[in-house]
Coordinates of C-alpha atoms (C1' of nucleotides) in Angstrom, one line a residue:
Chain A
M250 CA 12.5 13.8 -11.8
Q251 CA 9.0 14.6 -12.8
I252 CA 6.5 13.1 -10.3
K253 CA 3.1 12.1 -11.7
V254 CA 0.0 12.1 -9.6
Y255 CA -3.4 10.7 -10.4
S256 CA -6.1 13.0 -9.2
T257 CA -9.7 11.9 -8.7
L258 CA -10.8 15.4 -9.7
T259 CA -9.5 15.1 -13.3
R260 CA -9.4 11.3 -13.4
Q261 CA -5.9 11.3 -14.9
K262 CA -2.3 11.4 -14.1
E263 CA -0.9 14.9 -13.8
D264 CA 2.5 16.4 -13.5
F265 CA 3.0 17.1 -9.8
Q266 CA 3.5 20.8 -9.1
T267 CA 3.3 22.5 -5.7
F268 CA 1.7 25.8 -4.8
Q269 CA 4.8 27.0 -3.1
P270 CA 8.2 25.8 -4.5
G271 CA 9.7 23.0 -2.5
K272 CA 6.7 22.8 -0.1
V273 CA 3.9 20.4 0.1
G274 CA 0.7 20.6 2.2
M275 CA -0.9 17.2 2.6
Y276 CA -4.2 16.5 4.4
V277 CA -5.6 13.0 4.9
C278 CA -8.9 12.2 6.5
G279 CA -8.4 10.3 9.7
P280 CA -10.9 8.3 11.7
T281 CA -14.0 9.0 13.7
V282 CA -12.8 7.7 17.0
Y283 CA -15.6 5.6 18.3
K284 CA -14.2 2.1 17.8
P285 CA -10.7 0.7 17.8
S286 CA -8.9 1.0 14.5
H287 CA -9.2 -1.8 12.0
V288 CA -6.7 -2.7 9.3
G289 CA -8.5 -0.4 6.8
H290 CA -7.7 2.6 8.9
M291 CA -4.0 2.0 8.4
V292 CA -4.0 2.1 4.6
G293 CA -4.1 5.8 4.1
P294 CA -1.6 6.7 6.9
V295 CA 0.9 4.2 5.7
I296 CA 0.6 5.2 2.0
F297 CA 0.8 8.9 2.7
D298 CA 3.6 8.5 5.2
T299 CA 5.5 6.7 2.5
I300 CA 4.7 9.5 0.0
K301 CA 6.0 12.0 2.5
R302 CA 9.2 10.1 3.0
F303 CA 9.6 10.0 -0.8
L304 CA 8.9 13.7 -1.2
S305 CA 11.3 14.5 1.7
Y306 CA 13.9 12.4 0.0
L307 CA 13.6 14.7 -3.0
D308 CA 14.0 17.7 -0.7
Y309 CA 10.4 18.8 -0.4
Q310 CA 9.3 20.2 2.9
V311 CA 6.1 18.4 3.7
N312 CA 3.5 19.4 6.2
F313 CA 1.3 16.4 6.8
V314 CA -2.0 16.6 8.7
V315 CA -4.3 13.8 9.7
N316 CA -7.5 14.8 11.5
I317 CA -9.2 13.1 14.4
T318 CA -12.9 13.5 14.4
D319 CA -13.9 13.3 18.0
V320 CA -17.4 14.5 18.0
D321 CA -20.1 12.8 16.0
D322 CA -23.4 10.9 16.3
K323 CA -21.6 7.6 16.4
L324 CA -19.5 8.7 19.4
I325 CA -22.6 9.7 21.2
V326 CA -24.3 6.4 20.6
E327 CA -21.2 4.4 21.4
S328 CA -20.4 6.3 24.6
K329 CA -23.9 5.7 25.9
K330 CA -23.6 2.0 25.1
Q331 CA -20.3 1.8 27.0
N332 CA -21.7 3.9 29.8
T333 CA -18.9 6.5 29.5
T334 CA -18.5 10.0 28.2
V335 CA -17.8 11.1 24.6
T336 CA -14.5 12.6 25.8
E337 CA -13.3 9.5 27.5
L338 CA -14.2 7.3 24.6
A339 CA -12.6 9.6 22.1
E340 CA -9.4 9.7 24.1
R341 CA -9.2 6.0 24.5
V342 CA -9.8 5.2 20.8
T343 CA -7.5 8.0 19.7
A344 CA -4.7 6.5 21.9
D345 CA -5.3 3.1 20.2
Y346 CA -5.1 4.7 16.8
L347 CA -1.9 6.6 17.5
S348 CA -0.2 3.6 19.0
N349 CA -1.0 1.5 16.0
L350 CA 0.4 4.1 13.7
K351 CA 3.6 4.2 15.7
K352 CA 4.0 0.5 15.5
L353 CA 3.6 0.7 11.7
Q354 CA 6.4 3.3 11.6
V355 CA 4.0 6.0 10.5
T356 CA 6.1 8.8 11.8
G357 CA 5.7 11.6 9.3
I358 CA 2.4 13.0 10.5
D359 CA 3.0 16.6 11.7
H360 CA -0.4 17.4 13.2
F361 CA -3.4 15.4 14.5
P362 CA -6.0 18.1 14.9
R363 CA -9.1 17.2 16.9
A364 CA -12.4 18.6 15.7
T365 CA -13.3 19.7 19.2
H366 CA -10.2 21.9 19.5
Y367 CA -11.2 23.9 16.4
I368 CA -14.8 24.9 17.3
G369 CA -13.9 28.5 16.9
E370 CA -12.5 28.1 13.4
I371 CA -15.5 26.0 12.5
L372 CA -18.0 28.6 13.7
S373 CA -16.3 31.4 11.9
M374 CA -16.3 29.4 8.7
I375 CA -20.0 28.6 9.0
N376 CA -20.6 32.3 9.6
G377 CA -18.6 33.2 6.5
L378 CA -20.6 30.7 4.4
I379 CA -23.9 32.2 5.7
E380 CA -22.7 35.7 4.9
K381 CA -21.8 34.7 1.4
G382 CA -25.1 33.2 0.9
F383 CA -24.0 29.6 0.6
A384 CA -25.5 28.4 3.8
Y385 CA -28.6 29.1 5.9
A386 CA -29.7 28.5 9.4
S387 CA -32.8 26.5 10.0
N388 CA -34.3 25.6 13.4
G389 CA -31.0 25.5 15.2
D390 CA -29.2 23.7 12.4
V391 CA -27.2 25.2 9.6
Y392 CA -27.1 23.7 6.1
F393 CA -25.0 24.2 3.1
D394 CA -27.1 25.1 0.1
V395 CA -25.9 23.0 -2.8
S396 CA -28.0 24.9 -5.3
K397 CA -25.9 28.0 -4.6
D398 CA -22.7 26.2 -5.6
D399 CA -22.4 26.1 -9.4
D400 CA -19.9 23.3 -9.6
Y401 CA -21.2 21.2 -6.8
G402 CA -20.6 17.5 -7.6
K403 CA -17.5 18.0 -9.7
L404 CA -15.3 15.6 -7.7
C405 CA -17.6 12.6 -8.1
N406 CA -19.7 13.6 -11.1
R407 CA -22.8 14.0 -9.0
D408 CA -25.7 16.0 -10.2
P409 CA -27.4 17.7 -7.3
E410 CA -30.8 17.4 -9.1
Q411 CA -30.4 13.6 -9.1
L412 CA -29.7 13.5 -5.5
E413 CA -33.4 13.8 -4.8
A414 CA -34.1 10.7 -6.8
G415 CA -31.7 8.8 -4.7
A416 CA -34.3 8.5 -2.0
R417 CA -31.6 7.3 0.3
I418 CA -31.0 10.7 1.7
E419 CA -32.4 11.5 5.1
V420 CA -35.8 13.1 4.9
N421 CA -35.6 16.4 6.6
D422 CA -38.0 19.3 6.1
R423 CA -35.5 21.8 7.5
K424 CA -33.4 21.5 4.3
R425 CA -34.1 23.4 1.2
N426 CA -32.7 20.8 -1.2
A427 CA -32.3 17.1 -0.7
G428 CA -28.6 17.4 -1.2
D429 CA -28.0 20.1 1.4
F430 CA -25.8 18.9 4.3
A431 CA -25.4 20.0 7.8
L432 CA -22.6 22.4 8.8
W433 CA -24.0 22.7 12.3
K434 CA -26.4 20.5 14.2
G435 CA -28.5 21.7 17.0
A436 CA -27.9 19.7 20.1
K437 CA -30.5 17.6 21.9
P438 CA -30.4 17.5 25.7
G439 CA -27.5 15.4 27.0
E440 CA -25.4 15.7 23.9
P441 CA -22.1 17.4 23.6
M442 CA -22.7 21.1 22.7
W443 CA -21.0 24.4 22.1
D444 CA -22.6 27.8 22.0
S445 CA -23.2 29.3 18.6
P446 CA -25.2 32.1 17.0
W447 CA -27.8 29.5 16.0
G448 CA -28.1 28.0 19.4
P449 CA -26.2 25.2 21.2
G450 CA -25.0 22.4 19.0
R451 CA -22.0 20.7 17.4
P452 CA -20.3 20.6 14.0
G453 CA -21.7 18.6 11.1
W454 CA -19.5 15.9 9.7
H455 CA -17.6 17.6 6.9
I456 CA -16.9 21.1 8.2
E457 CA -14.1 20.1 10.6
C458 CA -11.9 19.0 7.8
S459 CA -12.3 22.2 5.9
A460 CA -11.7 24.4 9.0
M461 CA -8.7 22.4 10.2
S462 CA -7.0 22.0 6.9
M463 CA -7.3 25.7 6.2
K464 CA -6.0 26.6 9.6
L465 CA -3.0 24.3 9.3
L466 CA -2.2 24.3 5.6
G467 CA -3.9 27.4 4.2
E468 CA -6.8 27.9 2.0
S469 CA -5.1 26.1 -0.9
F470 CA -2.9 23.1 -0.4
D471 CA -1.4 20.4 -2.5
M472 CA -2.7 17.0 -1.7
H473 CA -5.8 15.7 -0.1
G474 CA -6.1 12.0 0.6
G475 CA -8.5 9.5 2.1
G476 CA -10.2 6.3 1.4
L477 CA -12.2 5.7 -1.7
D478 CA -15.3 5.5 0.4
L479 CA -15.0 9.1 1.4
Q480 CA -15.2 10.5 -2.1
F481 CA -18.9 11.0 -1.7
P482 CA -20.4 12.7 0.2
H483 CA -17.5 13.7 2.5
H484 CA -14.9 15.0 0.1
E485 CA -17.5 16.4 -2.3
N486 CA -19.0 18.4 0.5
E487 CA -15.7 19.4 2.0
L488 CA -14.6 20.7 -1.4
A489 CA -17.8 22.5 -2.0
Q490 CA -17.9 24.3 1.3
S491 CA -14.2 25.1 1.3
E492 CA -14.1 26.6 -2.2
S493 CA -17.3 28.5 -1.6
Y494 CA -15.8 30.0 1.5
S495 CA -12.4 30.9 0.1
G496 CA -13.2 31.4 -3.6
K497 CA -9.9 29.5 -4.2
T498 CA -8.8 26.1 -5.3
F499 CA -9.0 24.0 -2.1
A500 CA -6.8 21.0 -2.8
R501 CA -4.9 20.6 -6.1
Y502 CA -4.7 16.8 -6.1
W503 CA -7.2 14.4 -4.6
L504 CA -5.8 11.0 -4.0
H505 CA -8.0 8.1 -2.9
N506 CA -6.7 4.9 -1.7
G507 CA -8.3 1.5 -2.4
L508 CA -10.2 -0.2 0.3
M509 CA -9.2 -3.1 2.4
K510 CA -11.3 -6.2 1.8
T511 CA -12.0 -9.4 3.7
G512 CA -13.7 -12.2 1.9
D513 CA -14.5 -10.2 -1.2
K514 CA -16.2 -7.4 0.7
K515 CA -15.0 -4.1 1.9
M516 CA -13.8 -4.2 5.5
S517 CA -15.8 -1.8 7.6
K518 CA -17.3 -1.3 10.9
S519 CA -20.8 -1.4 9.4
E520 CA -20.1 -4.7 7.6
G521 CA -18.9 -6.1 10.9
N522 CA -16.0 -7.9 9.2
E523 CA -13.2 -5.7 10.3
I524 CA -9.9 -7.0 11.6
V525 CA -8.9 -4.9 14.6
V526 CA -5.3 -3.8 14.3
T527 CA -4.3 -4.7 17.9
E528 CA -5.6 -8.2 17.4
L529 CA -3.7 -8.7 14.1
L530 CA -0.5 -7.5 15.7
K531 CA -0.8 -10.2 18.3
K532 CA -0.1 -12.7 15.5
H533 CA 1.9 -10.8 13.0
Q534 CA 4.6 -8.2 13.3
P535 CA 3.8 -4.7 12.2
E536 CA 6.3 -4.7 9.4
T537 CA 4.4 -7.5 7.6
L538 CA 1.3 -5.4 7.6
R539 CA 3.2 -2.3 6.4
Y540 CA 4.7 -4.5 3.6
L541 CA 1.2 -5.8 2.7
L542 CA -0.1 -2.2 2.4
L543 CA 2.8 -1.2 0.2
S544 CA 2.8 -4.3 -2.0
S545 CA 0.2 -3.2 -4.4
H546 CA -0.7 0.1 -5.9
Y547 CA -2.4 2.4 -3.4
R548 CA -5.5 2.8 -5.6
S549 CA -6.2 -0.9 -5.8
P550 CA -8.3 -2.7 -3.3
I551 CA -6.2 -4.9 -0.9
E552 CA -7.4 -8.4 -0.1
Y553 CA -6.7 -9.2 3.5
S554 CA -6.1 -12.7 4.5
E555 CA -4.1 -14.7 7.0
D556 CA -2.4 -16.7 4.3
R557 CA -1.3 -13.6 2.5
L558 CA 0.3 -12.3 5.7
L559 CA 2.1 -15.5 6.2
E560 CA 3.3 -15.5 2.6
L561 CA 4.6 -12.0 3.0
R562 CA 6.3 -12.9 6.2
R563 CA 8.3 -15.6 4.2
T564 CA 9.2 -12.8 1.8
L565 CA 10.4 -10.6 4.6
D566 CA 12.4 -13.4 6.2
S567 CA 14.7 -13.4 3.2
F568 CA 15.5 -9.8 4.0
Y569 CA 16.0 -10.5 7.7
R570 CA 18.4 -13.3 6.7
F571 CA 20.2 -10.9 4.5
F572 CA 20.6 -8.4 7.3
D573 CA 22.1 -11.1 9.4
R574 CA 24.6 -11.7 6.6
V575 CA 25.4 -8.0 6.5
K576 CA 26.3 -8.2 10.1
R577 CA 28.6 -11.2 9.6
I578 CA 30.3 -9.5 6.6
C579 CA 30.5 -5.9 7.8
G580 CA 30.4 -6.4 11.5
K581 CA 27.7 -3.9 11.5
S582 CA 23.9 -4.2 11.8
F583 CA 21.9 -3.0 8.8
Y584 CA 19.8 -1.1 11.3
D585 CA 22.9 0.9 12.3
V586 CA 23.8 1.8 8.7
S587 CA 23.0 5.5 8.7
T588 CA 22.3 7.5 5.6
P589 CA 20.3 10.7 5.3
L590 CA 16.8 10.6 3.7
K591 CA 18.1 12.6 0.9
F592 CA 18.7 12.0 -2.8
V593 CA 22.4 12.3 -3.8
P594 CA 23.3 11.6 -7.4
A595 CA 25.5 8.6 -8.1
P596 CA 29.2 9.5 -7.9
K597 CA 31.3 9.4 -11.0
G598 CA 33.7 6.6 -11.6
H599 CA 31.9 3.9 -9.7
S600 CA 32.5 0.2 -10.3
A601 CA 30.3 -2.0 -12.5
F602 CA 28.7 -3.5 -9.4
M603 CA 27.8 -0.1 -8.0
G604 CA 26.6 0.8 -11.5
E605 CA 24.0 -2.0 -11.1
I606 CA 23.1 -0.7 -7.7
Y607 CA 22.5 2.8 -8.9
K608 CA 20.5 1.5 -11.8
L609 CA 18.2 -0.3 -9.4
R610 CA 17.9 2.8 -7.3
D611 CA 16.8 4.7 -10.4
A612 CA 14.3 2.0 -11.3
F613 CA 12.9 2.2 -7.7
L614 CA 12.6 6.0 -7.8
D615 CA 11.1 6.0 -11.3
A616 CA 8.4 3.5 -10.2
F617 CA 7.7 5.6 -7.1
A618 CA 7.6 8.8 -9.0
D619 CA 4.9 7.4 -11.3
D620 CA 1.9 7.9 -9.1
F621 CA 3.6 6.5 -6.1
N622 CA 3.7 3.0 -7.4
S623 CA 5.0 1.2 -4.3
G624 CA 4.2 -2.2 -5.8
G625 CA 6.5 -1.6 -8.7
A626 CA 9.1 -0.1 -6.4
L627 CA 9.1 -3.2 -4.2
G628 CA 9.9 -5.3 -7.2
T629 CA 13.2 -3.6 -7.5
L630 CA 13.8 -4.0 -3.8
H631 CA 14.0 -7.8 -4.4
E632 CA 16.4 -7.3 -7.3
F633 CA 18.6 -5.4 -4.8
L634 CA 18.5 -8.4 -2.6
T635 CA 19.5 -10.8 -5.3
T636 CA 22.2 -8.5 -6.6
L637 CA 23.7 -8.1 -3.2
N638 CA 23.6 -11.7 -2.3
R639 CA 25.1 -12.7 -5.6
F640 CA 28.0 -10.2 -5.0
A641 CA 28.6 -11.6 -1.5
D642 CA 28.6 -15.1 -2.9
Q643 CA 30.9 -14.4 -5.8
A644 CA 33.4 -12.3 -3.8
K645 CA 33.2 -14.9 -1.0
L646 CA 32.8 -12.2 1.5
E647 CA 32.1 -14.6 4.3
T648 CA 35.4 -16.4 4.0
A649 CA 39.0 -15.5 4.5
E650 CA 39.2 -14.9 0.8
G651 CA 36.9 -11.9 0.9
N652 CA 39.1 -8.9 0.5
P653 CA 38.5 -5.6 2.4
G654 CA 38.0 -3.7 -0.8
A655 CA 35.1 -5.9 -1.9
K656 CA 33.6 -5.6 1.6
G657 CA 33.8 -1.9 1.5
E658 CA 32.0 -1.9 -1.8
F659 CA 29.4 -4.3 -0.4
L660 CA 28.8 -1.9 2.5
S661 CA 28.4 1.0 0.0
A662 CA 25.7 -1.0 -1.8
V663 CA 24.0 -1.9 1.4
T664 CA 23.9 1.8 2.3
V665 CA 22.0 2.5 -0.9
L666 CA 19.6 -0.2 0.0
R667 CA 19.2 1.4 3.4
E668 CA 18.5 4.7 1.7
I669 CA 15.5 3.3 -0.2
T670 CA 14.1 1.2 2.6
Q671 CA 13.9 4.4 4.5
I672 CA 11.7 5.8 1.9
L673 CA 9.4 2.8 2.3
G674 CA 9.5 2.9 6.1
L675 CA 10.6 -0.7 6.1
F676 CA 13.4 -2.3 8.1
I677 CA 13.7 0.9 10.2
E678 CA 14.3 -1.1 13.3
P679 CA 14.6 -4.8 14.1
Q680 CA 11.3 -6.6 14.5
E681 CA 10.9 -8.4 17.8
S682 CA 9.9 -11.7 16.3
A683 CA 12.2 -11.4 13.3
G684 CA 15.5 -12.2 15.1
P685 CA 17.1 -15.3 13.7
Q686 CA 19.0 -15.6 16.9
G687 CA 17.5 -16.1 20.3
N688 CA 17.6 -13.1 22.6
N689 CA 18.6 -14.6 25.8
Q690 CA 22.0 -15.8 27.0
L691 CA 20.9 -19.1 28.3
M692 CA 19.4 -20.1 25.0
D693 CA 22.5 -18.9 23.2
G694 CA 24.7 -20.9 25.5
V695 CA 22.7 -24.1 25.1
M696 CA 22.6 -23.7 21.3
R697 CA 26.4 -23.1 21.3
L698 CA 26.8 -26.4 23.1
L699 CA 24.6 -28.4 20.8
I700 CA 26.3 -26.9 17.7
D701 CA 29.7 -27.7 19.1
I702 CA 28.7 -31.3 19.8
R703 CA 27.4 -31.6 16.3
A704 CA 30.5 -30.0 14.9
D705 CA 32.6 -32.6 16.6
A706 CA 30.4 -35.4 15.3
R707 CA 30.7 -34.1 11.8
K708 CA 34.4 -33.8 12.1
S709 CA 34.6 -37.5 13.1
K710 CA 32.1 -38.4 10.3
N711 CA 29.5 -39.4 12.8
F712 CA 26.8 -38.1 10.6
P713 CA 23.9 -40.0 12.2
L714 CA 24.6 -38.1 15.5
A715 CA 25.0 -34.8 13.6
D716 CA 21.7 -35.4 11.8
L717 CA 20.0 -36.4 15.0
V718 CA 20.9 -33.1 16.6
R719 CA 19.6 -31.2 13.6
K720 CA 16.5 -33.2 13.4
R721 CA 15.6 -32.9 17.0
L722 CA 16.2 -29.1 16.8
A723 CA 14.0 -28.9 13.8
E724 CA 11.2 -30.6 15.8
L725 CA 11.6 -27.7 18.2
N726 CA 11.3 -25.3 15.3
I727 CA 14.9 -24.4 15.2
T728 CA 16.8 -24.5 12.0
L729 CA 20.6 -24.9 11.6
E730 CA 22.6 -23.3 8.8
D731 CA 26.1 -24.6 8.1
R732 CA 28.1 -21.8 6.7
P733 CA 31.8 -22.1 5.5
D734 CA 33.3 -21.3 8.8
E735 CA 30.6 -21.6 11.4
T736 CA 27.1 -22.9 12.0
G737 CA 24.2 -20.5 12.7
W738 CA 20.7 -21.1 13.9
R739 CA 17.4 -19.5 13.9
V740 CA 13.9 -20.0 15.2
G741 CA 11.5 -21.0 12.4
P742 CA 11.6 -23.3 9.5
Chain B
rG168 C1' -31.7 3.7 -11.8
rG169 C1' -27.1 7.1 -11.7
rC170 C1' -21.6 7.8 -11.0
rC171 C1' -16.8 5.5 -10.6
rC172 C1' -13.2 1.4 -10.9
rC173 C1' -11.2 -3.4 -11.8
rU174 C1' -10.2 -8.4 -14.8
rU175 C1' -2.2 -9.9 -16.4
rC176 C1' 1.3 -17.1 -14.8
rG177 C1' -1.6 -22.0 -9.5
rC178 C1' -1.8 -17.5 -5.9
rC179 C1' -0.2 -12.2 -5.1
rA180 C1' 1.4 -8.2 -8.3
rA181 C1' 4.2 -4.3 -11.8
rG182 C1' 3.6 -2.9 -16.8
rU183 C1' -1.1 2.3 -19.8
rG184 C1' 1.2 1.9 -27.8
rG185 C1' 6.7 -1.4 -29.6
rU186 C1' 6.6 -7.4 -28.7
rA187 C1' 5.1 -9.5 -20.5
rA188 C1' 9.2 -6.7 -13.5
rG189 C1' 9.1 -8.9 -8.9
rG190 C1' 7.2 -12.1 -4.8
rC191 C1' 5.0 -16.9 -3.0
rC192 C1' 4.5 -21.9 -4.5
rG193 C1' 6.6 -25.8 -7.9
rC194 C1' 10.6 -28.1 -10.9
rG195 C1' 15.9 -28.6 -12.4
rG196 C1' 21.1 -27.3 -11.4
rA197 C1' 25.5 -25.2 -8.5
rU198 C1' 26.9 -25.5 -3.3
rU199 C1' 26.5 -29.2 1.0
rG200 C1' 28.6 -35.5 4.0
rC201 C1' 23.1 -34.9 3.7
rA202 C1' 20.2 -30.6 4.7
rA203 C1' 19.3 -25.3 5.5
rA204 C1' 20.6 -20.6 3.4
rU205 C1' 22.4 -18.4 -1.1
rC206 C1' 23.1 -18.3 -6.4
rC207 C1' 21.8 -19.9 -11.5
rG208 C1' 17.9 -21.7 -14.8
rC209 C1' 12.6 -23.2 -16.1
rU210 C1' 7.0 -22.0 -15.9
rA211 C1' 1.8 -16.5 -18.9
rU212 C1' 0.6 -13.3 -24.9
rC213 C1' -2.5 -10.5 -20.8
rC214 C1' -11.6 -12.3 -19.5
rC215 C1' -14.3 -12.6 -24.6
rC216 C1' -15.7 -10.4 -29.5
rG217 C1' -14.9 -6.5 -32.9
rG218 C1' -12.2 -2.0 -34.4
rU219 C1' -8.0 1.8 -34.9
rU220 C1' -2.6 1.1 -35.9
rC221 C1' 3.2 -0.9 -39.3
rG222 C1' 2.5 -2.6 -34.2
rA223 C1' -2.1 -3.1 -28.4
rA224 C1' -2.1 -6.3 -22.1
rU225 C1' -1.9 -1.1 -23.1
rC226 C1' -6.4 3.3 -27.4
rC227 C1' -12.0 2.9 -29.2
rG228 C1' -16.8 0.1 -29.3
rG229 C1' -19.7 -4.1 -27.5
rG230 C1' -20.2 -8.3 -24.2
rA231 C1' -19.2 -11.3 -19.6
rG232 C1' -17.6 -11.3 -14.5
rG233 C1' -16.2 -8.6 -10.0
rG234 C1' -15.9 -4.3 -6.7
rG235 C1' -16.9 0.7 -4.7
rC236 C1' -20.1 5.0 -4.1
rC237 C1' -25.1 7.3 -4.3
rU238 C1' -27.0 6.2 4.0
rC239 C1' -22.3 5.9 8.5
rC240 C1' -17.5 4.3 6.8
rA241 C1' -10.1 5.0 6.0

RNA sequence: GGCCCCUUCGCCAAGUGGUAAGGCCGCGGAUUGCAAAUCCGCUAUCCCCGGUUCGAAUCCGGGAGGGGCCUCCA
């Protein structure tokens, strides 16, 4: 299977090839930890976590790094505002970030390097850049000299000459060119600082990503990701300083995810329109958010809205109902169906039904292999659902007529579904609020009682009473489902 | 002013040269005592105008509308 990747560097889809056979180095820019994460911060991690799952499924060994920038002007300002230290603030916000990722089933990140843990690497890289003539010290600061880098601007099509015309660049007479950017910033009193050959100070914004990615993934690695808003200046500068330093290709593919929007505008801390993840998760389950992030192509912007989340929840509910059905048929929870995250070709001599299932799996994988088109892949997920439900209906698996052979086949198909949902990182474990059944014994008992009373009423054709029970339960947001041999119930419409 | 990107059914969203996946909503049918759930069926020629081609939502040119970046930002 040939994977295609769109790279910002070439602005086209390319055949995916790794530097080392079977191994993938992946670096994604994480947050500056000065404010709790908002929904936009989850986009990259969820997308790239899914990409890693997919690549692992195809037997690649993926090393996935997401940095934490824990020293920066904004941290200094915010910590003063909160009357705390930079360290305390950074730790608190990092904990929030990590816990959100965990809830969203972002489990594939191998390293979360902190900028402050790599000061040594940063200093030696700056030193190297100065020695090679790409950087210069100036009054306690160190700047990267864009005029020394022939292909500066290649990622975003920026002409360094024109940067001067921008006039939005900070005026600073310590710089030689308007486009020069700080590798090291001299510290003012009271600011976090580390000793350096140029005096006490702290790293500039971009250098930590270069230093940490090189340390953890090598001078050349395969994929570099981040939000579209990081293309310039962050990634441009990161690329420039890295390749100037090593003389090698820094990252082969640059992938930029679309930005989360609220009310037609980009969601960002500076716009002040951000939806804080922990707030959102008070009203919606994490899986709904993960589903939202995967429902469109990663390069498109995603419109955030409450209605959309509610709509997607309805979509997910049909999966949860199906899982309930699986349990009734197979006596086994979908969540306990175990299958390795590994591609295995379809066995020979399968039934027509399993043929359909494998065809759907192929469609899913083809969509995903084409620039990680999760939206297209999700389309086939729904076709899985319909195909499986149809089979269960036709083979009458929930009645005495359902034969064991058909049930076995059904379970095989469910296993294939499980296989691909693992790639998506969906339906990994039951969602707390998704359970169609209550989770306490008293409730179960009372419901059993009401259902039995209603069953008696139905048997004696006392439909007004039967309907009254159902109607009153509906008013309590409980829905009854009469199935061939029993009546089930769930909370919700 | 410069650099990118987007515009597909009421809403969301795949499709990047061969005659429009999927989801939500809606409608009809099967099933049901009636519902619910499930299944089956129905609902678009792709912002506009030119061009290339046997053939374009898909390529090229122009126009309209929207978004991102050029300052911190996932």
